[in-house]
Structures are given as structure tokens and as C-alpha cells.
PDB file of C-alpha atoms in Angstrom:
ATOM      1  CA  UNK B   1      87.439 113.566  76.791  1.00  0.00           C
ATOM      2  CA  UNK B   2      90.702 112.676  78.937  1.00  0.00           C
ATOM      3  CA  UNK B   3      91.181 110.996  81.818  1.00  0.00           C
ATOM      4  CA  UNK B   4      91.043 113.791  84.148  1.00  0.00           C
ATOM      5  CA  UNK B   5      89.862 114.656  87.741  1.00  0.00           C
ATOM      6  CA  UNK B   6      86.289 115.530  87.748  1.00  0.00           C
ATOM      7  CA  UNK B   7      85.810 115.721  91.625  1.00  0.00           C
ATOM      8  CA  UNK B   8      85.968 118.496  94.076  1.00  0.00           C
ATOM      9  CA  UNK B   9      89.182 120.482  93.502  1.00  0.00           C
ATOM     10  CA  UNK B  10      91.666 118.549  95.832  1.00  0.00           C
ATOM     11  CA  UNK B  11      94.625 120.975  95.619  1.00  0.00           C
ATOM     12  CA  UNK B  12      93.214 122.684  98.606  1.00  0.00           C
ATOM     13  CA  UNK B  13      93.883 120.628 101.104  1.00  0.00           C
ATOM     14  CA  UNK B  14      91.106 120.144 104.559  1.00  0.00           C
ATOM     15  CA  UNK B  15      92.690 120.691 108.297  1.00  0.00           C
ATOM     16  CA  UNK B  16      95.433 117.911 107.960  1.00  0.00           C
ATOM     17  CA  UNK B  17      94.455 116.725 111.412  1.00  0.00           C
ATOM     18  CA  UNK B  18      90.456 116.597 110.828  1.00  0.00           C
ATOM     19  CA  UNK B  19      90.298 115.717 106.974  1.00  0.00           C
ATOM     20  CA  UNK B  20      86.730 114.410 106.976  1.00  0.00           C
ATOM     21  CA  UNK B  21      85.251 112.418 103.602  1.00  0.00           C
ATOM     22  CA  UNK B  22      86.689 112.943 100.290  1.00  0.00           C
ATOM     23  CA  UNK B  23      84.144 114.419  98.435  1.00  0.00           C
ATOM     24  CA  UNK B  24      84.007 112.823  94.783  1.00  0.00           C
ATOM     25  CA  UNK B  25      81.188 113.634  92.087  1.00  0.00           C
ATOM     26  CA  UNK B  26      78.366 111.208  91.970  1.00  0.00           C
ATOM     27  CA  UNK B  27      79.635 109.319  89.498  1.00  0.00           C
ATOM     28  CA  UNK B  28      82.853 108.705  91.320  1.00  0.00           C
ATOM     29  CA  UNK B  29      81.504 108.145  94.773  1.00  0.00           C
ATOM     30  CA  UNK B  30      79.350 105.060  93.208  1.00  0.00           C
ATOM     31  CA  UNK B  31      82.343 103.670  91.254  1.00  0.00           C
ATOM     32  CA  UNK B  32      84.359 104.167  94.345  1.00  0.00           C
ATOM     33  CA  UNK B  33      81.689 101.485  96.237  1.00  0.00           C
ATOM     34  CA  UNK B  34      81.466  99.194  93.348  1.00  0.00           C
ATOM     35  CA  UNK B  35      85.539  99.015  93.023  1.00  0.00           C
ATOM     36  CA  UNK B  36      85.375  98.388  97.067  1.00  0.00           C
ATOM     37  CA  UNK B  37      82.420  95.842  96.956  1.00  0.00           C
ATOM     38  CA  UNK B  38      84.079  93.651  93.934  1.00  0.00           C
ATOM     39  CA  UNK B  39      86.839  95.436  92.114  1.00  0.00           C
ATOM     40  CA  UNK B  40      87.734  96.935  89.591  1.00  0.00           C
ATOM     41  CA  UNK B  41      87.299  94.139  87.114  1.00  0.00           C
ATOM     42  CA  UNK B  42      84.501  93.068  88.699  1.00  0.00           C
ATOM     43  CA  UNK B  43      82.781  96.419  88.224  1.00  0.00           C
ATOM     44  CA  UNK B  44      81.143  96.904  85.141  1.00  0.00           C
ATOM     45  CA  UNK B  45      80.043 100.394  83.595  1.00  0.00           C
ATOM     46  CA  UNK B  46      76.959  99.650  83.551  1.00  0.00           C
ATOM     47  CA  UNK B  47      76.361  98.955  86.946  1.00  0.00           C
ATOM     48  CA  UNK B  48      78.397 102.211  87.993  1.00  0.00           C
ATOM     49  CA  UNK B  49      75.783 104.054  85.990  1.00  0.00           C
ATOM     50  CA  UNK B  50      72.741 102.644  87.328  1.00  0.00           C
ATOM     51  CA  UNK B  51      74.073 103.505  90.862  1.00  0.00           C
ATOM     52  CA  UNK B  52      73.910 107.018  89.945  1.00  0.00           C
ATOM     53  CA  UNK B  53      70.870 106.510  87.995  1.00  0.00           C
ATOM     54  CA  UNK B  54      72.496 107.930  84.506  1.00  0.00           C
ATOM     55  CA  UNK B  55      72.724 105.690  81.148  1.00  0.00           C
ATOM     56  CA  UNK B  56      75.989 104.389  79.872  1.00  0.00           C
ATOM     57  CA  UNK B  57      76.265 107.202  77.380  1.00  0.00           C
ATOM     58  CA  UNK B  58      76.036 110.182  79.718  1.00  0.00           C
ATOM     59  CA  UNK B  59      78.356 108.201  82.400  1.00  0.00           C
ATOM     60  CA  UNK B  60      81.193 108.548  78.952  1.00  0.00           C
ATOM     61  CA  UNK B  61      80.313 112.257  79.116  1.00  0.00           C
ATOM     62  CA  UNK B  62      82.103 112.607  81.922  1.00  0.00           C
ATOM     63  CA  UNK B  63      84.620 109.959  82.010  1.00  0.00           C
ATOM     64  CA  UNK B  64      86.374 108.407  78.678  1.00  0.00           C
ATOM     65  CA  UNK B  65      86.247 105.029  80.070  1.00  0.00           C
ATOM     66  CA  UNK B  66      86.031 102.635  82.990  1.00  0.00           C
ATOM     67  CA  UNK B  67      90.056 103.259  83.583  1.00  0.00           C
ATOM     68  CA  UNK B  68      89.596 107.057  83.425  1.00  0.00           C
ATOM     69  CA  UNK B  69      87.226 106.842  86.208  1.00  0.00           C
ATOM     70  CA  UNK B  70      89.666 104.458  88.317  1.00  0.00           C
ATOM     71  CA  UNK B  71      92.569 107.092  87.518  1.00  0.00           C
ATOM     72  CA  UNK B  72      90.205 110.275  88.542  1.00  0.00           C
ATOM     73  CA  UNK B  73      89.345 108.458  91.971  1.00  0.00           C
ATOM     74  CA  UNK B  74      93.493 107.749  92.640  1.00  0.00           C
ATOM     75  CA  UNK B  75      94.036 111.036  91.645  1.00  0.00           C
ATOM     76  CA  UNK B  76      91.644 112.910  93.751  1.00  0.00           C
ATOM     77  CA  UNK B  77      93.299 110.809  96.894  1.00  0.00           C
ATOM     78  CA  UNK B  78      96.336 111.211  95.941  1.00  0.00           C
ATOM     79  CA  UNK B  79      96.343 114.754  95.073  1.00  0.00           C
ATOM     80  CA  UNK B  80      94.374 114.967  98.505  1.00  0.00           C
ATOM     81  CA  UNK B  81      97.388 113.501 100.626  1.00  0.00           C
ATOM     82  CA  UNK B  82      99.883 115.143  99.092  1.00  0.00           C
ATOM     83  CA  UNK B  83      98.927 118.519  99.836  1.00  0.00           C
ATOM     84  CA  UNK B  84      98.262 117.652 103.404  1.00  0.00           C
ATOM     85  CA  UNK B  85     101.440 116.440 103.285  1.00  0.00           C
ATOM     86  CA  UNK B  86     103.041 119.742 102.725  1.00  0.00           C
ATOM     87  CA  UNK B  87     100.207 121.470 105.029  1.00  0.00           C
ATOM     88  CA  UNK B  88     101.839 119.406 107.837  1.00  0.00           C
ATOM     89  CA  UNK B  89     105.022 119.958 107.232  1.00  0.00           C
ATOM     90  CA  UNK B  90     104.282 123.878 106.763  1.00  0.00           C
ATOM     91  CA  UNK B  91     103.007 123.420 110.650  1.00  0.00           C
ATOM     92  CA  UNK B  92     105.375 122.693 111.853  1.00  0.00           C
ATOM     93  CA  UNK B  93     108.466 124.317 114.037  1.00  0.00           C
ATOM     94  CA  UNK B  94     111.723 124.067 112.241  1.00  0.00           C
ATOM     95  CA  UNK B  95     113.073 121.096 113.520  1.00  0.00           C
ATOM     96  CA  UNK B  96     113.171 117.366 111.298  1.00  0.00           C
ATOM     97  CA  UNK B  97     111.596 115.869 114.458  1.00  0.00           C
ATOM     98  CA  UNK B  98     109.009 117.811 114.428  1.00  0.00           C
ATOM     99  CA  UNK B  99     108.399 117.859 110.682  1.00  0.00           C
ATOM    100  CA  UNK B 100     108.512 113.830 111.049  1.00  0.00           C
ATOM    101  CA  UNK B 101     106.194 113.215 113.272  1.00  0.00           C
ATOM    102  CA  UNK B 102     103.697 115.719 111.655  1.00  0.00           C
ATOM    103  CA  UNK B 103     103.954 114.113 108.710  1.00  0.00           C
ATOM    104  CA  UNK B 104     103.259 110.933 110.044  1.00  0.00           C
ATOM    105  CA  UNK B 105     100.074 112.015 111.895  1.00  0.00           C
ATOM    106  CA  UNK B 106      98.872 113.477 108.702  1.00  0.00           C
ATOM    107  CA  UNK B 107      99.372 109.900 106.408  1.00  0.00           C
ATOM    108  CA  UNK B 108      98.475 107.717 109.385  1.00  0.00           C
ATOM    109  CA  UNK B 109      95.206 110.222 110.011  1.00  0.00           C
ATOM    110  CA  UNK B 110      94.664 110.283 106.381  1.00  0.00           C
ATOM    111  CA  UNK B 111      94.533 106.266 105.769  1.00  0.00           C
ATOM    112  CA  UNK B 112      92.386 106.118 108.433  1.00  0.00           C
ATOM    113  CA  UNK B 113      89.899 108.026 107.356  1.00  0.00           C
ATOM    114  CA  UNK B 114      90.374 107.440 103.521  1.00  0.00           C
ATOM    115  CA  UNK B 115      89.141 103.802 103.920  1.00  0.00           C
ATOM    116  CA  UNK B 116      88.107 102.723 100.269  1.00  0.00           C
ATOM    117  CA  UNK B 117      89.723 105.697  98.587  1.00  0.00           C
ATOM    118  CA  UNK B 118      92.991 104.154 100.045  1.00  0.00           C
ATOM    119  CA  UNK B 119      92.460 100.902  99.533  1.00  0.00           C
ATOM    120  CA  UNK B 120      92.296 101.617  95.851  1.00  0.00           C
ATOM    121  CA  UNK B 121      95.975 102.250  95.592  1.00  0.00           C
ATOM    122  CA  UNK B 122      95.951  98.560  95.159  1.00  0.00           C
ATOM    123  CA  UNK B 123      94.380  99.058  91.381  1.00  0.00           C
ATOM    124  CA  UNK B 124      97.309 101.007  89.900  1.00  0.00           C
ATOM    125  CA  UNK B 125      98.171  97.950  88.050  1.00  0.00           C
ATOM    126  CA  UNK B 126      95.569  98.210  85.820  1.00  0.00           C
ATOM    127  CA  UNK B 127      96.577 101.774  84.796  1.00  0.00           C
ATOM    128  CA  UNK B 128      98.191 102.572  81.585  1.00  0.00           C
ATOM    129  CA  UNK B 129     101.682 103.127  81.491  1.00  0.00           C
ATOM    130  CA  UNK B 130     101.150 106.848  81.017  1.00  0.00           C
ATOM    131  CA  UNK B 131      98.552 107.094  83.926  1.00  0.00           C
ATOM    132  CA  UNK B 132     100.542 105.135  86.225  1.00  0.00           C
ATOM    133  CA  UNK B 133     103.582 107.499  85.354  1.00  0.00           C
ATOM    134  CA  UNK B 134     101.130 110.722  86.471  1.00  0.00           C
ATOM    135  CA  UNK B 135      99.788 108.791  89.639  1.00  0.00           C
ATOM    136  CA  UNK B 136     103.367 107.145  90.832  1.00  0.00           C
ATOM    137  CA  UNK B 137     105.133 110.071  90.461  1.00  0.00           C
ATOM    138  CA  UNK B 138     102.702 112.329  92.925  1.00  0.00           C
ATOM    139  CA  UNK B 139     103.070 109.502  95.657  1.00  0.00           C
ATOM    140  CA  UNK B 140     106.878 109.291  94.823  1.00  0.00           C
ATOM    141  CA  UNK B 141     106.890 112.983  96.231  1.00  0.00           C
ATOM    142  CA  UNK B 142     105.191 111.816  99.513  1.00  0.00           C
ATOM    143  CA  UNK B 143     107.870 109.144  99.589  1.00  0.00           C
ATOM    144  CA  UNK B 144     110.457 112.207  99.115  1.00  0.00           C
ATOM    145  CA  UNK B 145     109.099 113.994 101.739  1.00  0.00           C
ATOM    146  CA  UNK B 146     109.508 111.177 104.185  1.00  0.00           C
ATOM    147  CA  UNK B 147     113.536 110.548 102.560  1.00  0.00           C
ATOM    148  CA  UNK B 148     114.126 114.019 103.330  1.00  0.00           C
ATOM    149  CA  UNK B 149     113.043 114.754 106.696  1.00  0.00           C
ATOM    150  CA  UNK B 150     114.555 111.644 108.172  1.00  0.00           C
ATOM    151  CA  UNK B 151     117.829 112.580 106.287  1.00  0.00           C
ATOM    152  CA  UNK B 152     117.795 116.222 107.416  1.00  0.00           C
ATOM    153  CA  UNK B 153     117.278 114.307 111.200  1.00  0.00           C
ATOM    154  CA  UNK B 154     120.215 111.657 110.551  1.00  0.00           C
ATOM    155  CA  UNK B 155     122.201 115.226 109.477  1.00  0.00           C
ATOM    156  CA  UNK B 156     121.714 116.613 112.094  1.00  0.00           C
ATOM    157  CA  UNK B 157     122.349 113.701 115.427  1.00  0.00           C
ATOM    158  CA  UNK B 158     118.776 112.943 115.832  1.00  0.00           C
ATOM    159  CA  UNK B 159     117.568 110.004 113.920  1.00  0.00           C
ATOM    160  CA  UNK B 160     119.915 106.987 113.986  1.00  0.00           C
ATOM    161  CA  UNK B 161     119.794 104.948 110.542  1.00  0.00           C
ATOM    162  CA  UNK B 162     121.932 103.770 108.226  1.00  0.00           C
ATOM    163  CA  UNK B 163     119.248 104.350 104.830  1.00  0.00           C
ATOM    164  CA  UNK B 164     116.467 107.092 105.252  1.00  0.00           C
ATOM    165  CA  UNK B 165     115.282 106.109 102.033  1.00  0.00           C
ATOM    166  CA  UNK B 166     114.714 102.600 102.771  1.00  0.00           C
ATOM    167  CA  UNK B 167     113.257 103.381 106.231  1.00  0.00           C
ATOM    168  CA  UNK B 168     110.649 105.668 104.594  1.00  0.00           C
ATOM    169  CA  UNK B 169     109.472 103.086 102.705  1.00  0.00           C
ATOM    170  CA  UNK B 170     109.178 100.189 105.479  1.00  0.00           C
ATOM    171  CA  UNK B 171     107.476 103.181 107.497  1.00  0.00           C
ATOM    172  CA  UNK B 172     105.052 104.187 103.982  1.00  0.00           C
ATOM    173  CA  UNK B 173     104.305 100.660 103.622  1.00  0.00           C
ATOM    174  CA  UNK B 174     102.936 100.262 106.937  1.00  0.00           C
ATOM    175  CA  UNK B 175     100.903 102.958 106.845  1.00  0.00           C
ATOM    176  CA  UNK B 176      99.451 101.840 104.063  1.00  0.00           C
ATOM    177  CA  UNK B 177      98.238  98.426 105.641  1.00  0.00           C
ATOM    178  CA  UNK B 178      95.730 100.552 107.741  1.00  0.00           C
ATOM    179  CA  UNK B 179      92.711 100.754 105.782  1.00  0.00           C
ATOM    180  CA  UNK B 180      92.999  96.912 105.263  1.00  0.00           C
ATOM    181  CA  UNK B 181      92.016  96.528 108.867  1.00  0.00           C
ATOM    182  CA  UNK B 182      91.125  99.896 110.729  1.00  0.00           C
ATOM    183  CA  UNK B 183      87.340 100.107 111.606  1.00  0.00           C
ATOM    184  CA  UNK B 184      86.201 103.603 112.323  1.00  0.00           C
ATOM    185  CA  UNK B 185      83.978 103.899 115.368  1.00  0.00           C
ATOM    186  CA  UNK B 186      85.887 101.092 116.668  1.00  0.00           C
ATOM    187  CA  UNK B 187      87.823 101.110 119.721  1.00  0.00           C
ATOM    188  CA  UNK B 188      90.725 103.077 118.813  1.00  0.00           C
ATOM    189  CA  UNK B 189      89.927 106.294 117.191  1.00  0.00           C
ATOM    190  CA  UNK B 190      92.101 107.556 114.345  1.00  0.00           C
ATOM    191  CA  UNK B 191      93.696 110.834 116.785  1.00  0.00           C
ATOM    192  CA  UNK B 192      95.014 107.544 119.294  1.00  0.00           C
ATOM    193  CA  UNK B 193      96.381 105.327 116.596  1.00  0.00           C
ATOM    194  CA  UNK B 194      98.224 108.273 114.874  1.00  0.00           C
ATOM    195  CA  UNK B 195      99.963 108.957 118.780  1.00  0.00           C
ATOM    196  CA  UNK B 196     100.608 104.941 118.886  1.00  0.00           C
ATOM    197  CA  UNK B 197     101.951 105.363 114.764  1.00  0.00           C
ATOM    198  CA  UNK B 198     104.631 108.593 116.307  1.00  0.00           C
ATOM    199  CA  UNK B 199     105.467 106.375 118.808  1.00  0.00           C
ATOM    200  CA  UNK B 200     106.449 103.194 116.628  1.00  0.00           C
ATOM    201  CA  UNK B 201     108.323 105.390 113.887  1.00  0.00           C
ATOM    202  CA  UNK B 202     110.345 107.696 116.122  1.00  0.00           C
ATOM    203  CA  UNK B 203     111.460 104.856 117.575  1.00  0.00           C
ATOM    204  CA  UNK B 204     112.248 103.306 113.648  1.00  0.00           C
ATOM    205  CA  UNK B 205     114.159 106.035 113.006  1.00  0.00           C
ATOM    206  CA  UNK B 206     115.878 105.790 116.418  1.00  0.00           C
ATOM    207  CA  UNK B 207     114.889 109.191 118.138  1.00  0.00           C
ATOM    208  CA  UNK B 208     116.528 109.623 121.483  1.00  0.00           C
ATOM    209  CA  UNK B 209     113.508 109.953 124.822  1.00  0.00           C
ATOM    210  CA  UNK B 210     112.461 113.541 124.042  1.00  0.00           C
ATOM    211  CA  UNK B 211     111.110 112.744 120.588  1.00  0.00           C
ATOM    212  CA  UNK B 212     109.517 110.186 121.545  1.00  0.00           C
ATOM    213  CA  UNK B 213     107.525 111.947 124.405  1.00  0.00           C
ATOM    214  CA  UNK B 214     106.552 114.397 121.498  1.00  0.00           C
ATOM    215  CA  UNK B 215     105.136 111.745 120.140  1.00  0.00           C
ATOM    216  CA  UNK B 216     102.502 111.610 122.765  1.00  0.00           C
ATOM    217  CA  UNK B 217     102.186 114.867 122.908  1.00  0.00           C
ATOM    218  CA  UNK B 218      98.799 116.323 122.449  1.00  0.00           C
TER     219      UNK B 218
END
């Protein structure tokens, strides 16, 4: 048996806005807590198994092997994200600011509220070659989106910068640093730190005033 998705079907994406949980299978959801409480090396199958209260046998059922289960939990994420992704962008008006900042509610909202699913990115190095191809290439397309909309905004007067595709990245990469230090229930709530997120890339890409009020916008 391959190393395939086994989750809820994630190519429907949830309100980009209001995501809520990933929902995984059992089986994933207890792998997903042992990869967060010691890694994924740290993780045997056998404990993963006893979580869900299945043997070692019927666990390989499901999933060929430990790194099948780490590549159907990236997968489900990142399969997640990417078509909220294009449900943001789909929402909005036909304008690159407002396709920008849309797009960065829905990561910034996303990694918020992914928490351990996110942090997980961090494991791709333990992926096969072939795996890794199949995961990077999905968030490459994220990464695209971003490249695009902040070149179609440099086209047309309102971003300022001289390489979109290097200012998606720094922008990705911070984004990504959330889940290493957000705390849900905490203080600032993940609506307010996607307005303060607008806020800090419009003014990346160098918007001019009026973008950057939309990025407090409600």
C-alpha cells in the first residue's frame, strides 16, 4: 500500500477565513502528537499505534510505513493550504492588492491555526526524494501564487520592488515562523495578527497609503 493521503478529503477547502482543525484519521491525529511531542525520529510505530489503541500490523494496513504516515500528514496540510489559497484569491475583487492581501490573511490565518500540522513542514527532510518532489512542488505553487500577484502589482504601479520572487519568499518565510511561537487563546487572536501580517507586507511590497488602510480593513 502507497504512501497516500488517508485523511478527510482536503481538496475541498473550509471558509479560508474560519478554517477550524484539520481533521486527520485516528491514526494520523496520534502520529501528528507524537511527531509534535518528540519528532519524528523520536516517534516510534509502536507507540503511534498504541495511541490509537491498534497493533503494529493493522497500523501497516493503512500506512506502508512510518514515512508514509509523515508524508500523508504534510500532504493533508499542504493540500489544505493550497486550496485556500486559490479560495482567497477567487474572493477577491480584481485588483493584485486585493488578491495580496487576501492571500496573506488566508496563510497567516492558516499557520495560526494549523499549529503542529505546520510545524511539521520542518520534517520534509526525512522524505524520500520522490515524496519530497510531490510535497515541494504543491507548496512551490503557493510560492507562485505569492510571485505572481506581487508581479501583476509591480506591473501595474502599485507594489514597489525590485524581485517579487525574492520578496515572496522573505514574506513565506515569515509566515511560516508563526506556529513556532503563536499561542491560541492568547492575547492576540489569529483575525488581529492576520490585520497586523497585511499591514507589515503591504508595506514589504511598498503599497502606497490606500493599501495599506485595506489592510485594516475589516
Amino acid at each position: 500500500m502507497g504512501a497516500q493521503p488517508t485523511g478527510t478529503d482536503a481538496t475541498t477547502p473550509p471558509d479560508w477565513r474560519a478554517p477550524g482543525e484539520l481533521e486527520l484519521t485516528p491514526i494520523l491525529r496520534a502520529a501528528l502528537e507524537a511527531f509534535s511531542e518528540v519528532g519524528y525520529h523520536g516517534a516510534p510505530v509502536r507507540d503511534i499505534a498504541a495511541r490509537v489503541g491498534v497493533t503494529v500490523p493493522a497500523l501497516y494496513y493503512h500506512h506502508e510505513n512510518k514515512e508514509a504516515i509523515l508524508f500523508s500528514l504534510l500532504d493533508e496540510s499542504i493540500t489544505r493550504l493550497h486550496g485556500m489559497c486559490q479560495a482567497s484569491l477567487a474572493d477577491a475583487v480584481d485588483s493584485p492588492e486585493a488578491r495580496f492581501l487576501n492571500l496573506v490573511e488566508c496563510v497567516v490565518i492558516y499557520m495560526a491555526n494549523a499549529g503542529k500540522s505546520a510545524r511539521l513542514d520542518t520534517e520534509i527532510r526525512v522524505l524520500s526524494p520522490a515524496l519530497r518532489k510531490i510535497y515541494s512542488a504543491k507548496r512551490h505553487e503557493i510560492e507562485t501564487m505569492f510571485v505572481q500577484v506581487i508581479d501583476s502589482g509591480v506591473q501595474t504601479g502599485v507594489f514597489r520592488v525590485l524581485s517579487p520572487a525574492d520578496t515572496a519568499r522573505a514574506l513565506l518565510g515569515m509566515y511560516q515562523a508563526i506556529p513556532t511561537w503563536f499561542q491560541p487563546g492568547g492575547r492576540v487572536n489569529a483575525p488581529e495578527l492576520a490585520r497586523r501580517y497585511k499591514d507589515i507586507s503591504a508595506h514589504t511590497v511598498g503599497a502606497p497609503p490606500a493599501v495599506i488602510a485595506m489592510a485594516w480593513a475589516d
